[in-house]
PDB file of C-alpha atoms and ligand atoms in Angstrom:
ATOM      1  CA  UNK A 431       0.107  -0.143   0.024  1.00 73.00           C
ATOM      2  CA  UNK A 432       2.736   2.231   1.456  1.00 79.00           C
ATOM      3  CA  UNK A 433       4.748   1.290  -1.694  1.00 82.00           C
ATOM      4  CA  UNK A 434       1.882   1.722  -4.240  1.00 82.00           C
ATOM      5  CA  UNK A 435       1.611   5.427  -2.848  1.00 82.00           C
ATOM      6  CA  UNK A 436       5.281   6.619  -2.962  1.00 83.00           C
ATOM      7  CA  UNK A 437       5.231   4.956  -6.325  1.00 85.00           C
ATOM      8  CA  UNK A 438       2.224   6.237  -8.156  1.00 81.00           C
ATOM      9  CA  UNK A 439      -0.996   7.666  -6.619  1.00 71.00           C
ATOM     10  CA  UNK A 440      -0.613   9.420  -3.141  1.00 73.00           C
ATOM     11  CA  UNK A 441      -4.341  10.163  -2.931  1.00 80.00           C
ATOM     12  CA  UNK A 442      -6.099   7.208  -4.814  1.00 83.00           C
ATOM     13  CA  UNK A 443      -8.641   5.314  -3.108  1.00 83.00           C
ATOM     14  CA  UNK A 444      -6.794   1.879  -2.687  1.00 84.00           C
ATOM     15  CA  UNK A 445      -8.607  -0.910  -1.193  1.00 88.00           C
ATOM     16  CA  UNK A 446      -6.575  -3.483   0.480  1.00 91.00           C
ATOM     17  CA  UNK A 447      -7.331  -7.339  -0.631  1.00 95.00           C
ATOM     18  CA  UNK A 448      -6.016 -10.341   1.201  1.00 95.00           C
ATOM     19  CA  UNK A 449      -6.272 -14.304   0.950  1.00 95.00           C
ATOM     20  CA  UNK A 450      -9.531 -15.275  -0.227  1.00 96.00           C
ATOM     21  CA  UNK A 451     -10.870 -11.721  -1.071  1.00 98.00           C
ATOM     22  CA  UNK A 452     -12.913 -11.604  -4.655  1.00 98.00           C
ATOM     23  CA  UNK A 453     -13.286  -8.940  -6.967  1.00 97.00           C
ATOM     24  CA  UNK A 454     -16.130  -9.494  -9.436  1.00 97.00           C
ATOM     25  CA  UNK A 455     -15.462  -7.217 -12.594  1.00 96.00           C
ATOM     26  CA  UNK A 456     -18.784  -8.512 -14.248  1.00 96.00           C
ATOM     27  CA  UNK A 457     -18.887 -11.812 -14.537  1.00 94.00           C
ATOM     28  CA  UNK A 458     -14.771 -12.359 -14.518  1.00 97.00           C
ATOM     29  CA  UNK A 459     -13.779 -13.025 -10.580  1.00 98.00           C
ATOM     30  CA  UNK A 460     -10.616 -12.513  -9.325  1.00 98.00           C
ATOM     31  CA  UNK A 461      -9.834 -14.093  -6.197  1.00 97.00           C
ATOM     32  CA  UNK A 462      -6.547 -12.670  -4.136  1.00 97.00           C
ATOM     33  CA  UNK A 463      -3.998 -15.134  -2.303  1.00 96.00           C
ATOM     34  CA  UNK A 464      -1.316 -13.292  -0.530  1.00 94.00           C
ATOM     35  CA  UNK A 465       2.373 -14.933  -1.021  1.00 93.00           C
ATOM     36  CA  UNK A 466       4.768 -12.177   0.829  1.00 90.00           C
ATOM     37  CA  UNK A 467       8.415 -13.149  -0.373  1.00 86.00           C
ATOM     38  CA  UNK A 468       7.415 -14.385  -3.689  1.00 87.00           C
ATOM     39  CA  UNK A 469       9.426 -12.130  -4.011  1.00 84.00           C
ATOM     40  CA  UNK A 470       8.563  -8.916  -2.849  1.00 88.00           C
ATOM     41  CA  UNK A 471       6.853  -8.591   0.619  1.00 89.00           C
ATOM     42  CA  UNK A 472       3.466  -7.739  -0.987  1.00 87.00           C
ATOM     43  CA  UNK A 473       3.205 -10.321  -3.423  1.00 91.00           C
ATOM     44  CA  UNK A 474       0.104 -12.166  -4.273  1.00 94.00           C
ATOM     45  CA  UNK A 475      -1.222 -14.919  -6.354  1.00 96.00           C
ATOM     46  CA  UNK A 476      -4.284 -13.810  -8.562  1.00 97.00           C
ATOM     47  CA  UNK A 477      -6.786 -16.346 -10.049  1.00 97.00           C
ATOM     48  CA  UNK A 478      -9.209 -15.967 -12.620  1.00 98.00           C
ATOM     49  CA  UNK A 479     -11.655 -17.978 -11.617  1.00 98.00           C
ATOM     50  CA  UNK A 480     -14.021 -18.823 -14.450  1.00 98.00           C
ATOM     51  CA  UNK A 481     -11.109 -19.195 -17.063  1.00 97.00           C
ATOM     52  CA  UNK A 482      -8.767 -21.223 -14.261  1.00 98.00           C
ATOM     53  CA  UNK A 483      -5.736 -18.891 -15.034  1.00 98.00           C
ATOM     54  CA  UNK A 484      -3.375 -18.510 -12.053  1.00 97.00           C
ATOM     55  CA  UNK A 485      -1.468 -14.966 -12.038  1.00 97.00           C
ATOM     56  CA  UNK A 486       1.065 -15.928  -9.724  1.00 96.00           C
ATOM     57  CA  UNK A 487       3.277 -12.409  -9.955  1.00 95.00           C
ATOM     58  CA  UNK A 488       6.763 -12.842  -9.652  1.00 93.00           C
ATOM     59  CA  UNK A 489       6.790 -16.370  -9.471  1.00 95.00           C
ATOM     60  CA  UNK A 490       7.198 -18.882 -12.013  1.00 97.00           C
ATOM     61  CA  UNK A 491       8.802 -16.551 -14.544  1.00 96.00           C
ATOM     62  CA  UNK A 492      11.558 -15.590 -16.735  1.00 97.00           C
ATOM     63  CA  UNK A 493      13.709 -12.573 -17.820  1.00 96.00           C
ATOM     64  CA  UNK A 494      12.908 -13.628 -21.631  1.00 95.00           C
ATOM     65  CA  UNK A 495      12.465 -11.348 -24.066  1.00 92.00           C
ATOM     66  CA  UNK A 496      10.825 -12.761 -27.034  1.00 95.00           C
ATOM     67  CA  UNK A 497       7.793 -11.875 -29.790  1.00 96.00           C
ATOM     68  CA  UNK A 498       6.062 -15.285 -28.780  1.00 97.00           C
ATOM     69  CA  UNK A 499       3.450 -15.294 -25.880  1.00 97.00           C
ATOM     70  CA  UNK A 500       3.322 -18.975 -24.541  1.00 98.00           C
ATOM     71  CA  UNK A 501       6.020 -20.650 -23.048  1.00 98.00           C
ATOM     72  CA  UNK A 502       5.300 -23.684 -25.678  1.00 98.00           C
ATOM     73  CA  UNK A 503       5.925 -21.473 -28.836  1.00 98.00           C
ATOM     74  CA  UNK A 504       9.475 -21.150 -28.134  1.00 98.00           C
ATOM     75  CA  UNK A 505      12.866 -23.286 -27.814  1.00 98.00           C
ATOM     76  CA  UNK A 506      12.536 -25.503 -24.857  1.00 98.00           C
ATOM     77  CA  UNK A 507      16.279 -25.479 -23.877  1.00 97.00           C
ATOM     78  CA  UNK A 508      16.199 -21.542 -23.700  1.00 97.00           C
ATOM     79  CA  UNK A 509      12.732 -21.539 -22.071  1.00 98.00           C
ATOM     80  CA  UNK A 510      14.142 -23.916 -19.645  1.00 97.00           C
ATOM     81  CA  UNK A 511      17.685 -22.109 -19.342  1.00 97.00           C
ATOM     82  CA  UNK A 512      15.918 -18.946 -18.721  1.00 98.00           C
ATOM     83  CA  UNK A 513      13.451 -20.134 -16.055  1.00 98.00           C
ATOM     84  CA  UNK A 514      16.217 -21.657 -13.922  1.00 98.00           C
ATOM     85  CA  UNK A 515      18.140 -18.406 -14.398  1.00 98.00           C
ATOM     86  CA  UNK A 516      15.209 -16.392 -12.906  1.00 98.00           C
ATOM     87  CA  UNK A 517      14.660 -19.019  -9.990  1.00 98.00           C
ATOM     88  CA  UNK A 518      18.521 -19.128  -9.072  1.00 98.00           C
ATOM     89  CA  UNK A 519      18.935 -15.076  -9.156  1.00 98.00           C
ATOM     90  CA  UNK A 520      15.555 -14.138  -7.898  1.00 96.00           C
ATOM     91  CA  UNK A 521      14.042 -16.929  -5.500  1.00 96.00           C
ATOM     92  CA  UNK A 522      17.098 -19.063  -4.475  1.00 96.00           C
ATOM     93  CA  UNK A 523      17.539 -17.561  -1.230  1.00 96.00           C
ATOM     94  CA  UNK A 524      13.864 -17.529  -0.625  1.00 95.00           C
ATOM     95  CA  UNK A 525      13.791 -20.944  -1.045  1.00 95.00           C
ATOM     96  CA  UNK A 526      11.731 -22.008   2.042  1.00 95.00           C
ATOM     97  CA  UNK A 527       9.299 -19.519   1.557  1.00 94.00           C
ATOM     98  CA  UNK A 528       8.555 -20.467  -2.019  1.00 94.00           C
ATOM     99  CA  UNK A 529       8.462 -24.261  -0.968  1.00 96.00           C
ATOM    100  CA  UNK A 530       6.169 -23.571   1.863  1.00 95.00           C
ATOM    101  CA  UNK A 531       3.678 -21.644  -0.355  1.00 93.00           C
ATOM    102  CA  UNK A 532       3.492 -24.028  -3.403  1.00 93.00           C
ATOM    103  CA  UNK A 533       2.638 -26.719  -0.927  1.00 95.00           C
ATOM    104  CA  UNK A 534      -0.393 -24.641   0.299  1.00 92.00           C
ATOM    105  CA  UNK A 535      -1.258 -23.838  -3.381  1.00 89.00           C
ATOM    106  CA  UNK A 536      -1.409 -27.656  -4.289  1.00 91.00           C
ATOM    107  CA  UNK A 537      -3.607 -28.174  -1.375  1.00 93.00           C
ATOM    108  CA  UNK A 538      -6.086 -25.805  -2.408  1.00 91.00           C
ATOM    109  CA  UNK A 539      -6.589 -28.046  -5.599  1.00 93.00           C
ATOM    110  CA  UNK A 540      -7.070 -25.070  -7.912  1.00 95.00           C
ATOM    111  CA  UNK A 541      -8.038 -26.363 -11.413  1.00 97.00           C
ATOM    112  CA  UNK A 542      -5.414 -24.571 -13.423  1.00 97.00           C
ATOM    113  CA  UNK A 543      -5.449 -24.189 -17.322  1.00 97.00           C
ATOM    114  CA  UNK A 544      -2.836 -21.567 -17.503  1.00 98.00           C
ATOM    115  CA  UNK A 545       0.059 -19.471 -15.225  1.00 98.00           C
ATOM    116  CA  UNK A 546       0.718 -16.146 -16.596  1.00 98.00           C
ATOM    117  CA  UNK A 547       3.305 -14.545 -14.497  1.00 97.00           C
ATOM    118  CA  UNK A 548       4.152 -11.300 -14.383  1.00 95.00           C
ATOM    119  CA  UNK A 549       7.459 -11.855 -16.213  1.00 95.00           C
ATOM    120  CA  UNK A 550       8.418 -13.635 -19.588  1.00 94.00           C
ATOM    121  CA  UNK A 551       6.023 -16.604 -21.117  1.00 98.00           C
ATOM    122  CA  UNK A 552       2.775 -17.962 -20.070  1.00 98.00           C
ATOM    123  CA  UNK A 553       2.859 -21.471 -19.085  1.00 98.00           C
ATOM    124  CA  UNK A 554      -0.406 -23.070 -20.961  1.00 97.00           C
ATOM    125  CA  UNK A 555       0.773 -26.896 -22.106  1.00 96.00           C
ATOM    126  CA  UNK A 556       1.018 -28.616 -18.863  1.00 96.00           C
ATOM    127  CA  UNK A 557       1.122 -25.659 -16.851  1.00 96.00           C
ATOM    128  CA  UNK A 558       1.873 -27.873 -13.644  1.00 95.00           C
ATOM    129  CA  UNK A 559       5.320 -28.654 -14.941  1.00 96.00           C
ATOM    130  CA  UNK A 560       6.591 -25.322 -13.919  1.00 97.00           C
ATOM    131  CA  UNK A 561       5.006 -25.617 -10.148  1.00 96.00           C
ATOM    132  CA  UNK A 562       6.695 -29.180  -9.780  1.00 95.00           C
ATOM    133  CA  UNK A 563      10.153 -27.817 -10.852  1.00 96.00           C
ATOM    134  CA  UNK A 564       9.840 -24.668  -8.588  1.00 96.00           C
ATOM    135  CA  UNK A 565       9.034 -27.620  -5.888  1.00 96.00           C
ATOM    136  CA  UNK A 566      12.457 -29.380  -6.515  1.00 96.00           C
ATOM    137  CA  UNK A 567      14.562 -26.092  -6.917  1.00 96.00           C
ATOM    138  CA  UNK A 568      13.313 -25.018  -3.818  1.00 96.00           C
ATOM    139  CA  UNK A 569      14.138 -28.328  -1.798  1.00 95.00           C
ATOM    140  CA  UNK A 570      17.598 -28.424  -3.404  1.00 92.00           C
ATOM    141  CA  UNK A 571      16.834 -31.489  -5.429  1.00 91.00           C
ATOM    142  CA  UNK A 572      18.434 -31.632  -9.017  1.00 85.00           C
ATOM    143  CA  UNK A 573      18.289 -33.644 -11.973  1.00 83.00           C
ATOM    144  CA  UNK A 574      21.722 -32.844 -14.014  1.00 92.00           C
ATOM    145  CA  UNK A 575      24.802 -34.816 -13.717  1.00 94.00           C
ATOM    146  CA  UNK A 576      27.729 -31.614 -14.405  1.00 97.00           C
ATOM    147  CA  UNK A 577      29.770 -29.600 -12.184  1.00 98.00           C
ATOM    148  CA  UNK A 578      30.385 -26.096 -13.081  1.00 98.00           C
ATOM    149  CA  UNK A 579      34.275 -24.629 -12.967  1.00 98.00           C
ATOM    150  CA  UNK A 580      34.076 -20.921 -12.804  1.00 98.00           C
ATOM    151  CA  UNK A 581      37.859 -19.228 -12.961  1.00 98.00           C
ATOM    152  CA  UNK A 582      39.682 -16.444 -14.325  1.00 98.00           C
ATOM    153  CA  UNK A 583      43.197 -15.891 -14.832  1.00 98.00           C
ATOM    154  CA  UNK A 584      45.926 -13.286 -15.813  1.00 98.00           C
ATOM    155  CA  UNK A 585      48.639 -15.382 -17.468  1.00 98.00           C
ATOM    156  CA  UNK A 586      46.898 -18.941 -17.737  1.00 98.00           C
ATOM    157  CA  UNK A 587      48.638 -20.693 -15.061  1.00 98.00           C
ATOM    158  CA  UNK A 588      44.994 -21.030 -13.299  1.00 99.00           C
ATOM    159  CA  UNK A 589      43.398 -21.834 -16.705  1.00 98.00           C
ATOM    160  CA  UNK A 590      45.940 -24.616 -16.889  1.00 98.00           C
ATOM    161  CA  UNK A 591      44.601 -25.974 -13.580  1.00 99.00           C
ATOM    162  CA  UNK A 592      41.212 -25.331 -14.689  1.00 99.00           C
ATOM    163  CA  UNK A 593      41.420 -27.502 -17.495  1.00 98.00           C
ATOM    164  CA  UNK A 594      43.299 -30.555 -15.895  1.00 99.00           C
ATOM    165  CA  UNK A 595      40.483 -30.231 -13.093  1.00 99.00           C
ATOM    166  CA  UNK A 596      37.880 -30.750 -16.261  1.00 99.00           C
ATOM    167  CA  UNK A 597      39.302 -33.666 -17.230  1.00 98.00           C
ATOM    168  CA  UNK A 598      39.370 -35.194 -14.057  1.00 98.00           C
ATOM    169  CA  UNK A 599      35.944 -34.743 -13.209  1.00 98.00           C
ATOM    170  CA  UNK A 600      34.871 -36.181 -16.781  1.00 98.00           C
ATOM    171  CA  UNK A 601      36.717 -39.235 -15.495  1.00 98.00           C
ATOM    172  CA  UNK A 602      34.586 -39.977 -13.061  1.00 98.00           C
ATOM    173  CA  UNK A 603      31.499 -39.682 -15.795  1.00 98.00           C
ATOM    174  CA  UNK A 604      30.158 -36.229 -14.774  1.00 98.00           C
ATOM    175  CA  UNK A 605      29.957 -33.307 -17.245  1.00 98.00           C
ATOM    176  CA  UNK A 606      32.346 -30.285 -16.483  1.00 98.00           C
ATOM    177  CA  UNK A 607      30.782 -27.127 -17.610  1.00 98.00           C
ATOM    178  CA  UNK A 608      33.846 -24.516 -17.674  1.00 98.00           C
ATOM    179  CA  UNK A 609      32.768 -21.175 -17.714  1.00 98.00           C
ATOM    180  CA  UNK A 610      35.860 -18.250 -17.953  1.00 98.00           C
ATOM    181  CA  UNK A 611      34.374 -15.870 -16.020  1.00 98.00           C
ATOM    182  CA  UNK A 612      35.020 -13.040 -17.879  1.00 97.00           C
ATOM    183  CA  UNK A 613      33.220 -14.586 -20.966  1.00 97.00           C
ATOM    184  CA  UNK A 614      30.408 -16.169 -18.665  1.00 97.00           C
ATOM    185  CA  UNK A 615      27.472 -13.458 -17.197  1.00 97.00           C
ATOM    186  CA  UNK A 616      27.175 -13.885 -13.527  1.00 97.00           C
ATOM    187  CA  UNK A 617      23.518 -14.894 -13.591  1.00 98.00           C
ATOM    188  CA  UNK A 618      24.434 -17.629 -16.190  1.00 98.00           C
ATOM    189  CA  UNK A 619      26.922 -19.278 -13.554  1.00 98.00           C
ATOM    190  CA  UNK A 620      24.309 -19.342 -11.034  1.00 98.00           C
ATOM    191  CA  UNK A 621      21.568 -20.232 -13.161  1.00 98.00           C
ATOM    192  CA  UNK A 622      23.878 -23.677 -13.855  1.00 98.00           C
ATOM    193  CA  UNK A 623      24.866 -23.985 -10.674  1.00 98.00           C
ATOM    194  CA  UNK A 624      20.727 -24.501 -10.044  1.00 97.00           C
ATOM    195  CA  UNK A 625      20.817 -27.888 -11.242  1.00 96.00           C
ATOM    196  CA  UNK A 626      24.602 -28.608 -10.618  1.00 97.00           C
ATOM    197  CA  UNK A 627      25.980 -30.768  -8.103  1.00 96.00           C
ATOM    198  CA  UNK A 628      28.566 -28.400  -7.592  1.00 97.00           C
ATOM    199  CA  UNK A 629      31.312 -25.950  -8.066  1.00 98.00           C
ATOM    200  CA  UNK A 630      34.854 -25.154  -8.523  1.00 98.00           C
ATOM    201  CA  UNK A 631      35.802 -21.851  -8.183  1.00 99.00           C
ATOM    202  CA  UNK A 632      39.490 -20.632  -9.346  1.00 99.00           C
ATOM    203  CA  UNK A 633      41.467 -17.375  -9.083  1.00 99.00           C
ATOM    204  CA  UNK A 634      45.667 -16.307  -9.460  1.00 98.00           C
ATOM    205  CA  UNK A 635      46.149 -14.187  -5.931  1.00 98.00           C
ATOM    206  CA  UNK A 636      46.556 -10.651  -6.558  1.00 98.00           C
ATOM    207  CA  UNK A 637      47.515  -8.463  -3.814  1.00 98.00           C
ATOM    208  CA  UNK A 638      46.699 -11.014  -1.218  1.00 98.00           C
ATOM    209  CA  UNK A 639      43.353 -11.608  -2.588  1.00 98.00           C
ATOM    210  CA  UNK A 640      41.212 -12.878  -5.732  1.00 98.00           C
ATOM    211  CA  UNK A 641      41.302 -11.263  -9.075  1.00 98.00           C
ATOM    212  CA  UNK A 642      38.047  -8.582  -8.964  1.00 98.00           C
ATOM    213  CA  UNK A 643      36.202  -9.873 -11.558  1.00 98.00           C
ATOM    214  CA  UNK A 644      35.633 -12.711  -9.153  1.00 98.00           C
ATOM    215  CA  UNK A 645      34.230 -10.274  -6.848  1.00 98.00           C
ATOM    216  CA  UNK A 646      30.229 -10.660  -8.217  1.00 98.00           C
ATOM    217  CA  UNK A 647      30.339 -14.037  -8.101  1.00 98.00           C
ATOM    218  CA  UNK A 648      31.503 -14.455  -4.680  1.00 98.00           C
ATOM    219  CA  UNK A 649      29.128 -11.510  -3.814  1.00 98.00           C
ATOM    220  CA  UNK A 650      25.942 -13.915  -5.598  1.00 98.00           C
ATOM    221  CA  UNK A 651      27.057 -16.521  -3.394  1.00 98.00           C
ATOM    222  CA  UNK A 652      26.769 -14.626  -0.168  1.00 98.00           C
ATOM    223  CA  UNK A 653      23.645 -13.356  -1.184  1.00 98.00           C
ATOM    224  CA  UNK A 654      21.173 -16.034  -3.019  1.00 98.00           C
ATOM    225  CA  UNK A 655      22.676 -18.789  -0.652  1.00 96.00           C
ATOM    226  CA  UNK A 656      22.739 -22.221  -2.838  1.00 95.00           C
ATOM    227  CA  UNK A 657      22.630 -23.798  -0.032  1.00 88.00           C
ATOM    228  CA  UNK A 658      24.027 -27.404   0.511  1.00 87.00           C
ATOM    229  CA  UNK A 659      25.898 -27.474  -3.130  1.00 96.00           C
ATOM    230  CA  UNK A 660      29.308 -28.496  -2.920  1.00 97.00           C
ATOM    231  CA  UNK A 661      31.998 -26.491  -3.680  1.00 98.00           C
ATOM    232  CA  UNK A 662      35.960 -25.936  -3.727  1.00 98.00           C
ATOM    233  CA  UNK A 663      38.701 -23.808  -4.809  1.00 99.00           C
ATOM    234  CA  UNK A 664      41.782 -23.976  -6.469  1.00 99.00           C
ATOM    235  CA  UNK A 665      44.454 -21.049  -8.301  1.00 98.00           C
ATOM    236  CA  UNK A 666      48.040 -20.025  -9.310  1.00 98.00           C
ATOM    237  CA  UNK A 667      49.964 -17.609  -6.919  1.00 98.00           C
ATOM    238  CA  UNK A 668      53.209 -16.341  -6.734  1.00 98.00           C
ATOM    239  CA  UNK A 669      54.282 -15.950  -2.825  1.00 98.00           C
ATOM    240  CA  UNK A 670      51.785 -15.782  -0.132  1.00 97.00           C
ATOM    241  CA  UNK A 671      48.701 -16.552  -1.928  1.00 98.00           C
ATOM    242  CA  UNK A 672      45.483 -15.459  -0.748  1.00 98.00           C
ATOM    243  CA  UNK A 673      42.833 -16.130  -3.347  1.00 98.00           C
ATOM    244  CA  UNK A 674      41.616 -19.677  -2.279  1.00 98.00           C
ATOM    245  CA  UNK A 675      41.182 -18.429   0.965  1.00 98.00           C
ATOM    246  CA  UNK A 676      39.053 -15.300   0.025  1.00 98.00           C
ATOM    247  CA  UNK A 677      36.658 -17.984  -2.357  1.00 98.00           C
ATOM    248  CA  UNK A 678      36.203 -20.389   0.970  1.00 98.00           C
ATOM    249  CA  UNK A 679      34.746 -17.540   2.799  1.00 98.00           C
ATOM    250  CA  UNK A 680      32.428 -16.820  -0.017  1.00 98.00           C
ATOM    251  CA  UNK A 681      31.760 -20.468  -0.056  1.00 98.00           C
ATOM    252  CA  UNK A 682      31.165 -20.488   3.473  1.00 97.00           C
ATOM    253  CA  UNK A 683      29.109 -17.702   3.588  1.00 97.00           C
ATOM    254  CA  UNK A 684      26.793 -18.820   0.704  1.00 97.00           C
ATOM    255  CA  UNK A 685      25.697 -21.900   2.910  1.00 96.00           C
ATOM    256  CA  UNK A 686      27.717 -24.203   0.517  1.00 97.00           C
ATOM    257  CA  UNK A 687      30.173 -26.987   1.401  1.00 97.00           C
ATOM    258  CA  UNK A 688      33.586 -27.071   1.345  1.00 98.00           C
ATOM    259  CA  UNK A 689      34.080 -30.760   0.179  1.00 98.00           C
ATOM    260  CA  UNK A 690      37.900 -30.555  -0.276  1.00 96.00           C
ATOM    261  CA  UNK A 691      40.850 -28.707   0.489  1.00 98.00           C
ATOM    262  CA  UNK A 692      41.566 -25.974  -2.037  1.00 98.00           C
ATOM    263  CA  UNK A 693      44.128 -26.852  -4.999  1.00 98.00           C
ATOM    264  CA  UNK A 694      46.730 -24.169  -5.122  1.00 98.00           C
ATOM    265  CA  UNK A 695      50.440 -23.986  -7.308  1.00 98.00           C
ATOM    266  CA  UNK A 696      52.999 -21.454  -7.456  1.00 98.00           C
ATOM    267  CA  UNK A 697      53.565 -19.836 -10.673  1.00 98.00           C
ATOM    268  CA  UNK A 698      53.216 -22.254 -13.474  1.00 98.00           C
ATOM    269  CA  UNK A 699      52.068 -25.424 -12.829  1.00 98.00           C
ATOM    270  CA  UNK A 700      54.809 -28.403 -13.747  1.00 98.00           C
ATOM    271  CA  UNK A 701      53.197 -31.746 -15.580  1.00 98.00           C
ATOM    272  CA  UNK A 702      53.317 -33.361 -12.178  1.00 98.00           C
ATOM    273  CA  UNK A 703      51.117 -30.494 -10.681  1.00 98.00           C
ATOM    274  CA  UNK A 704      48.728 -30.905 -13.588  1.00 98.00           C
ATOM    275  CA  UNK A 705      48.269 -34.554 -12.604  1.00 98.00           C
ATOM    276  CA  UNK A 706      47.405 -33.166  -9.492  1.00 98.00           C
ATOM    277  CA  UNK A 707      44.634 -30.890 -10.713  1.00 99.00           C
ATOM    278  CA  UNK A 708      43.300 -33.951 -12.282  1.00 98.00           C
ATOM    279  CA  UNK A 709      43.184 -36.159  -9.165  1.00 98.00           C
ATOM    280  CA  UNK A 710      41.823 -32.833  -7.170  1.00 98.00           C
ATOM    281  CA  UNK A 711      38.743 -32.879 -10.287  1.00 98.00           C
ATOM    282  CA  UNK A 712      38.399 -36.664 -10.009  1.00 98.00           C
ATOM    283  CA  UNK A 713      38.526 -36.337  -6.358  1.00 98.00           C
ATOM    284  CA  UNK A 714      35.580 -33.528  -6.147  1.00 98.00           C
ATOM    285  CA  UNK A 715      33.445 -35.735  -8.582  1.00 98.00           C
ATOM    286  CA  UNK A 716      33.767 -38.883  -6.154  1.00 98.00           C
ATOM    287  CA  UNK A 717      32.307 -36.468  -3.536  1.00 97.00           C
ATOM    288  CA  UNK A 718      29.886 -35.170  -5.243  1.00 96.00           C
ATOM    289  CA  UNK A 719      28.512 -37.827  -6.978  1.00 92.00           C
TER     290      UNK A 719
HETATM  291  C1  FMN B 917      50.139  -7.160  -9.710  1.00 90.16           C
HETATM  292  C2  FMN B 917      50.398  -8.308  -9.218  1.00 90.16           C
HETATM  293  C3  FMN B 917      49.778  -8.806  -8.069  1.00 90.16           C
HETATM  294  C4  FMN B 917      50.304 -10.246  -7.572  1.00 90.16           C
HETATM  295  N1  FMN B 917      49.992 -10.319  -5.910  1.00 90.16           N
HETATM  296  C5  FMN B 917      50.335 -11.366  -5.536  1.00 90.16           C
HETATM  297  C6  FMN B 917      50.022 -11.635  -4.090  1.00 90.16           C
HETATM  298  O1  FMN B 917      50.002 -10.585  -3.565  1.00 90.16           O
HETATM  299  N2  FMN B 917      50.547 -12.746  -3.544  1.00 90.16           N
HETATM  300  C7  FMN B 917      50.899 -13.511  -4.345  1.00 90.16           C
HETATM  301  O2  FMN B 917      51.000 -14.681  -3.577  1.00 90.16           O
HETATM  302  N3  FMN B 917      51.304 -13.647  -5.533  1.00 90.16           N
HETATM  303  C8  FMN B 917      50.529 -12.345  -6.204  1.00 90.16           C
HETATM  304  N4  FMN B 917      51.071 -12.094  -7.789  1.00 90.16           N
HETATM  305  C9  FMN B 917      51.294 -13.593  -8.057  1.00 90.16           C
HETATM  306  C10 FMN B 917      50.278 -14.581  -9.261  1.00 90.16           C
HETATM  307  O3  FMN B 917      49.308 -14.813  -8.350  1.00 90.16           O
HETATM  308  C11 FMN B 917      51.233 -15.352 -10.295  1.00 90.16           C
HETATM  309  O4  FMN B 917      51.978 -14.758 -10.929  1.00 90.16           O
HETATM  310  C12 FMN B 917      50.116 -16.437 -10.668  1.00 90.16           C
HETATM  311  O5  FMN B 917      51.056 -17.244 -11.151  1.00 90.16           O
HETATM  312  C13 FMN B 917      49.152 -15.824 -12.041  1.00 90.16           C
HETATM  313  O6  FMN B 917      48.310 -16.739 -12.336  1.00 90.16           O
HETATM  314  P1  FMN B 917      47.557 -16.599 -13.797  1.00 90.16           P
HETATM  315  O7  FMN B 917      48.564 -17.160 -14.630  1.00 90.16           O
HETATM  316  O8  FMN B 917      46.458 -17.466 -13.352  1.00 90.16           O
HETATM  317  O9  FMN B 917      47.283 -15.738 -13.766  1.00 90.16           O
HETATM  318  C14 FMN B 917      50.832 -11.154  -8.336  1.00 90.16           C
HETATM  319  C15 FMN B 917      50.960 -10.826  -9.352  1.00 90.16           C
HETATM  320  C16 FMN B 917      50.778  -9.435  -9.992  1.00 90.16           C
HETATM  321  C17 FMN B 917      50.507  -9.219 -11.777  1.00 90.16           C
END
């Protein structure tokens, strides 16, 4: 209420609705269900009774701009990647509330022919598929067999480690998704992590710390809290090191689980050290299986 007034129309006659209230728009009934923190405090689901359409506000959306209107009209791979990315970057930290609200809505047993979120495409073919997915994401269940490897480098030593680690992960039958941080949008990295078994994060040391390009990813760990994901750090350094310690701090603040000691090498890795990196990747893959 306060928000509407501050943004738009101080002086309008605004009526606040609560769960169960209905408005009849002349044969078109809108029924309201409060859904606080999905994902703003005043969020509500609106149910268009006669047409059995759920308008869930910010839930079930995607930041996906296309000339199409319905989810079944677009490339399904892009659609689901966008839905994952949206959940990871907007709703992940609110997962316990998402789970509670969805279970509540399912119990209501409302017939739902269509779900029209405020962002992105409308779900009309099997609309409950996205609801089931949200429940799985909220509970931390995932179906994919991949591990994300995200890193940056100045002079390629950390890249050499990342490649050897990726081969080690792959040798255990798990897909390594290699994402060089300057070439990957931070929201894509978090989107991929949603369905991944875990993440390996690498940086060389610069002034006792990470490369600055890692800062947005570490910030995302801390605020989005990918609870329960398994993680570890790696990187090259010259003398005192420091990057992996900083990475581990953010992993812990993000409520992820550090399953391995960090893997570090001084300067350019030797063949022997690259074998060590391969084994590190392999051990990580075993730990997340
Ligand atoms: C500007 C600058 C600052 C650095 N600061 C540190 C440091 O504080 N501690 C350290 O151990 N190494 C430091 N290094 C060394 C790098 O971590 C080292 O060269 C490393 O092998 C680079 O890895 P990369 O090839 O993946 O970029 C620094 C290097 C540069 C260029």
